[in-house]
Amino acid sequence: LCLGSNLGDRKDLIEWGVKELERNGITVTARSSLYETEPVDYEEQPWFLNCVIQGATRLPVGRLLATLKGIEAGAGRTENVRFGPRRLDIDILLYGDEVITEGPVIVPHPRLNERRFALIPLTEIAPDLTDPRDGRLFSEILSGLDEGKKVLKST
């Protein structure tokens, strides 16, 4: 899962989100550092604070998505502008080694291999993880991307 926030107290919102994941049946097994990331797609907004967590859950993927949307809403997220500012955003990057191409959840996340703000923290916690679609290491995918938007480890 990739958590991000660019409104309010970003760090507190991410911490709250991680606690809510735990309260809702998702056991956090690994967590990346926090990263300051330049906005992508809709650029006229504050920078994001992002992290990636690895978790274990018994929730089916559709129920997981509904749970994440509920957590986002609990943090005060409203849908105003696509890719716009948000208090808390939680994306499903991967669901084990499953490939799901239809329905409300597509995994791996359809833009994961283009997003340094997700790949950098993902490869921090799982450097040997491979894309279940083609077997490539995410670390190799990351090394092949242009520098693009800034992703800086937060202090």
mmCIF file of C-alpha atoms in Angstrom:
data_model
loop_
_atom_site.group_PDB
_atom_site.id
_atom_site.type_symbol
_atom_site.label_atom_id
_atom_site.label_comp_id
_atom_site.label_asym_id
_atom_site.label_seq_id
_atom_site.Cartn_x
_atom_site.Cartn_y
_atom_site.Cartn_z
ATOM 1 C CA LEU A 1 0.000 0.000 0.000
ATOM 2 C CA CYS A 2 1.164 3.544 -0.710
ATOM 3 C CA LEU A 3 0.025 6.239 1.709
ATOM 4 C CA GLY A 4 0.226 9.904 0.832
ATOM 5 C CA SER A 5 -0.899 13.262 2.186
ATOM 6 C CA ASN A 6 -0.423 16.869 1.126
ATOM 7 C CA LEU A 7 -2.973 18.703 3.286
ATOM 8 C CA GLY A 8 -3.071 19.288 7.028
ATOM 9 C CA ASP A 9 -0.452 17.722 9.283
ATOM 10 C CA ARG A 10 0.756 15.234 6.700
ATOM 11 C CA LYS A 11 2.905 13.145 9.030
ATOM 12 C CA ASP A 12 0.169 12.858 11.672
ATOM 13 C CA LEU A 13 -2.369 11.890 9.013
ATOM 14 C CA ILE A 14 -0.108 9.137 7.671
ATOM 15 C CA GLU A 15 0.549 7.870 11.213
ATOM 16 C CA TRP A 16 -3.198 7.903 11.877
ATOM 17 C CA GLY A 17 -3.779 6.034 8.606
ATOM 18 C CA VAL A 18 -1.290 3.305 9.540
ATOM 19 C CA LYS A 19 -3.003 2.854 12.920
ATOM 20 C CA GLU A 20 -6.383 2.650 11.203
ATOM 21 C CA LEU A 21 -5.047 -0.022 8.853
ATOM 22 C CA GLU A 22 -4.054 -2.084 11.894
ATOM 23 C CA ARG A 23 -7.477 -1.515 13.503
ATOM 24 C CA ASN A 24 -9.176 -2.698 10.316
ATOM 25 C CA GLY A 25 -7.535 -6.080 9.811
ATOM 26 C CA ILE A 26 -4.295 -5.160 8.055
ATOM 27 C CA THR A 27 -1.118 -6.163 9.879
ATOM 28 C CA VAL A 28 1.809 -3.935 8.913
ATOM 29 C CA THR A 29 4.834 -6.170 8.305
ATOM 30 C CA ALA A 30 7.220 -3.577 6.808
ATOM 31 C CA ARG A 31 7.215 0.194 6.426
ATOM 32 C CA SER A 32 9.370 2.517 4.357
ATOM 33 C CA SER A 33 10.828 5.841 5.329
ATOM 34 C CA LEU A 34 8.742 8.936 4.652
ATOM 35 C CA TYR A 35 9.430 10.760 1.382
ATOM 36 C CA GLU A 36 8.725 14.341 0.318
ATOM 37 C CA THR A 37 7.426 14.076 -3.227
ATOM 38 C CA GLU A 38 6.702 16.633 -5.886
ATOM 39 C CA PRO A 39 3.095 16.464 -7.183
ATOM 40 C CA VAL A 40 2.473 14.427 -10.337
ATOM 41 C CA ASP A 41 -0.283 15.024 -12.932
ATOM 42 C CA TYR A 42 -1.944 17.998 -11.142
ATOM 43 C CA GLU A 43 1.066 20.127 -10.239
ATOM 44 C CA GLU A 44 -0.523 23.252 -8.691
ATOM 45 C CA GLN A 45 -0.682 21.863 -5.161
ATOM 46 C CA PRO A 46 1.551 21.286 -2.119
ATOM 47 C CA TRP A 47 4.162 18.523 -2.097
ATOM 48 C CA PHE A 48 3.124 15.125 -0.767
ATOM 49 C CA LEU A 49 4.506 13.089 2.086
ATOM 50 C CA ASN A 50 4.478 9.408 1.050
ATOM 51 C CA CYS A 51 5.418 6.016 2.411
ATOM 52 C CA VAL A 52 4.836 2.405 1.431
ATOM 53 C CA ILE A 53 3.804 -0.339 3.786
ATOM 54 C CA GLN A 54 3.757 -4.066 3.320
ATOM 55 C CA GLY A 55 0.885 -5.728 5.085
ATOM 56 C CA ALA A 56 -0.897 -8.985 5.643
ATOM 57 C CA THR A 57 -4.673 -9.298 5.602
ATOM 58 C CA ARG A 58 -7.443 -11.817 5.166
ATOM 59 C CA LEU A 59 -9.626 -9.198 3.493
ATOM 60 C CA PRO A 60 -10.526 -9.988 -0.116
ATOM 61 C CA VAL A 61 -9.195 -7.297 -2.444
ATOM 62 C CA GLY A 62 -12.608 -5.664 -3.002
ATOM 63 C CA ARG A 63 -13.237 -5.440 0.745
ATOM 64 C CA LEU A 64 -9.704 -4.093 1.217
ATOM 65 C CA LEU A 65 -10.443 -1.285 -1.250
ATOM 66 C CA ALA A 66 -13.675 -0.417 0.577
ATOM 67 C CA THR A 67 -11.794 -0.401 3.892
ATOM 68 C CA LEU A 68 -9.135 1.946 2.488
ATOM 69 C CA LYS A 69 -11.794 4.315 1.120
ATOM 70 C CA GLY A 70 -13.416 4.357 4.573
ATOM 71 C CA ILE A 71 -10.090 5.208 6.220
ATOM 72 C CA GLU A 72 -9.496 8.005 3.691
ATOM 73 C CA ALA A 73 -12.976 9.401 4.402
ATOM 74 C CA GLY A 74 -12.309 9.179 8.144
ATOM 75 C CA ALA A 75 -9.256 11.385 7.612
ATOM 76 C CA GLY A 76 -11.457 13.986 5.930
ATOM 77 C CA ARG A 77 -10.712 13.189 2.301
ATOM 78 C CA THR A 78 -13.131 14.616 -0.223
ATOM 79 C CA GLU A 79 -13.072 14.070 -3.977
ATOM 80 C CA ASN A 80 -12.626 17.531 -5.478
ATOM 81 C CA VAL A 81 -10.015 17.395 -8.242
ATOM 82 C CA ARG A 82 -8.662 14.189 -9.808
ATOM 83 C CA PHE A 83 -5.027 13.870 -8.665
ATOM 84 C CA GLY A 84 -5.613 16.989 -6.571
ATOM 85 C CA PRO A 85 -4.781 17.791 -2.947
ATOM 86 C CA ARG A 86 -5.868 15.316 -0.297
ATOM 87 C CA ARG A 87 -5.575 14.767 3.416
ATOM 88 C CA LEU A 88 -4.962 11.031 3.004
ATOM 89 C CA ASP A 89 -4.663 8.786 -0.028
ATOM 90 C CA ILE A 90 -4.090 5.033 0.229
ATOM 91 C CA ASP A 91 -3.451 3.071 -2.973
ATOM 92 C CA ILE A 92 -3.218 -0.684 -3.385
ATOM 93 C CA LEU A 93 0.058 -1.237 -5.226
ATOM 94 C CA LEU A 94 0.159 -5.033 -5.019
ATOM 95 C CA TYR A 95 -1.993 -7.797 -3.577
ATOM 96 C CA GLY A 96 0.418 -10.654 -3.026
ATOM 97 C CA ASP A 97 1.521 -11.891 -6.423
ATOM 98 C CA GLU A 98 -1.955 -11.613 -7.938
ATOM 99 C CA VAL A 99 -2.655 -9.938 -11.254
ATOM 100 C CA ILE A 100 -6.196 -8.549 -11.430
ATOM 101 C CA THR A 101 -7.130 -6.707 -14.624
ATOM 102 C CA GLU A 102 -10.893 -6.207 -14.245
ATOM 103 C CA GLY A 103 -13.266 -4.779 -11.689
ATOM 104 C CA PRO A 104 -12.909 -1.983 -9.171
ATOM 105 C CA VAL A 105 -9.348 -2.963 -8.208
ATOM 106 C CA ILE A 106 -6.548 -3.417 -10.735
ATOM 107 C CA VAL A 107 -3.337 -4.871 -9.319
ATOM 108 C CA PRO A 108 -0.535 -4.282 -9.664
ATOM 109 C CA HIS A 109 -1.521 -0.608 -9.628
ATOM 110 C CA PRO A 110 -1.761 0.366 -13.320
ATOM 111 C CA ARG A 111 0.710 3.267 -12.994
ATOM 112 C CA LEU A 112 3.056 1.745 -10.410
ATOM 113 C CA ASN A 113 5.905 1.275 -12.887
ATOM 114 C CA GLU A 114 5.812 4.992 -13.798
ATOM 115 C CA ARG A 115 5.697 6.384 -10.261
ATOM 116 C CA ARG A 116 9.017 6.999 -8.577
ATOM 117 C CA PHE A 117 7.161 8.211 -5.457
ATOM 118 C CA ALA A 118 5.832 4.656 -5.042
ATOM 119 C CA LEU A 119 8.767 2.655 -6.447
ATOM 120 C CA ILE A 120 11.458 4.297 -4.295
ATOM 121 C CA PRO A 121 9.819 3.445 -0.949
ATOM 122 C CA LEU A 122 8.645 0.061 -2.301
ATOM 123 C CA THR A 123 12.170 -0.972 -3.246
ATOM 124 C CA GLU A 124 13.457 0.350 0.085
ATOM 125 C CA ILE A 125 11.409 -2.257 1.980
ATOM 126 C CA ALA A 126 11.434 -4.998 -0.680
ATOM 127 C CA PRO A 127 14.507 -4.663 -2.928
ATOM 128 C CA ASP A 128 14.058 -8.138 -4.446
ATOM 129 C CA LEU A 129 10.331 -7.822 -5.178
ATOM 130 C CA THR A 130 9.277 -8.598 -8.743
ATOM 131 C CA ASP A 131 6.380 -7.401 -10.850
ATOM 132 C CA PRO A 132 3.975 -10.364 -11.061
ATOM 133 C CA ARG A 133 3.023 -9.336 -14.607
ATOM 134 C CA ASP A 134 6.448 -9.889 -16.147
ATOM 135 C CA GLY A 135 8.885 -10.979 -13.413
ATOM 136 C CA ARG A 136 11.068 -7.858 -13.611
ATOM 137 C CA LEU A 137 12.551 -6.537 -10.388
ATOM 138 C CA PHE A 138 10.892 -3.302 -9.304
ATOM 139 C CA SER A 139 14.394 -2.013 -8.512
ATOM 140 C CA GLU A 140 15.327 -2.523 -12.191
ATOM 141 C CA ILE A 141 12.129 -0.813 -13.334
ATOM 142 C CA LEU A 142 12.981 2.127 -11.062
ATOM 143 C CA SER A 143 16.545 2.388 -12.368
ATOM 144 C CA GLY A 144 15.181 2.638 -15.914
ATOM 145 C CA LEU A 145 12.967 5.650 -15.175
ATOM 146 C CA ASP A 146 13.934 9.232 -15.929
ATOM 147 C CA GLU A 147 14.623 11.422 -12.895
ATOM 148 C CA GLY A 148 11.259 13.155 -13.332
ATOM 149 C CA LYS A 149 9.577 14.621 -10.272
ATOM 150 C CA LYS A 150 11.602 14.970 -7.085
ATOM 151 C CA VAL A 151 11.334 12.269 -4.400
ATOM 152 C CA LEU A 152 13.382 13.146 -1.298
ATOM 153 C CA LYS A 153 13.756 11.098 1.876
ATOM 154 C CA SER A 154 12.171 13.059 4.719
ATOM 155 C CA THR A 155 14.121 13.791 7.891
#
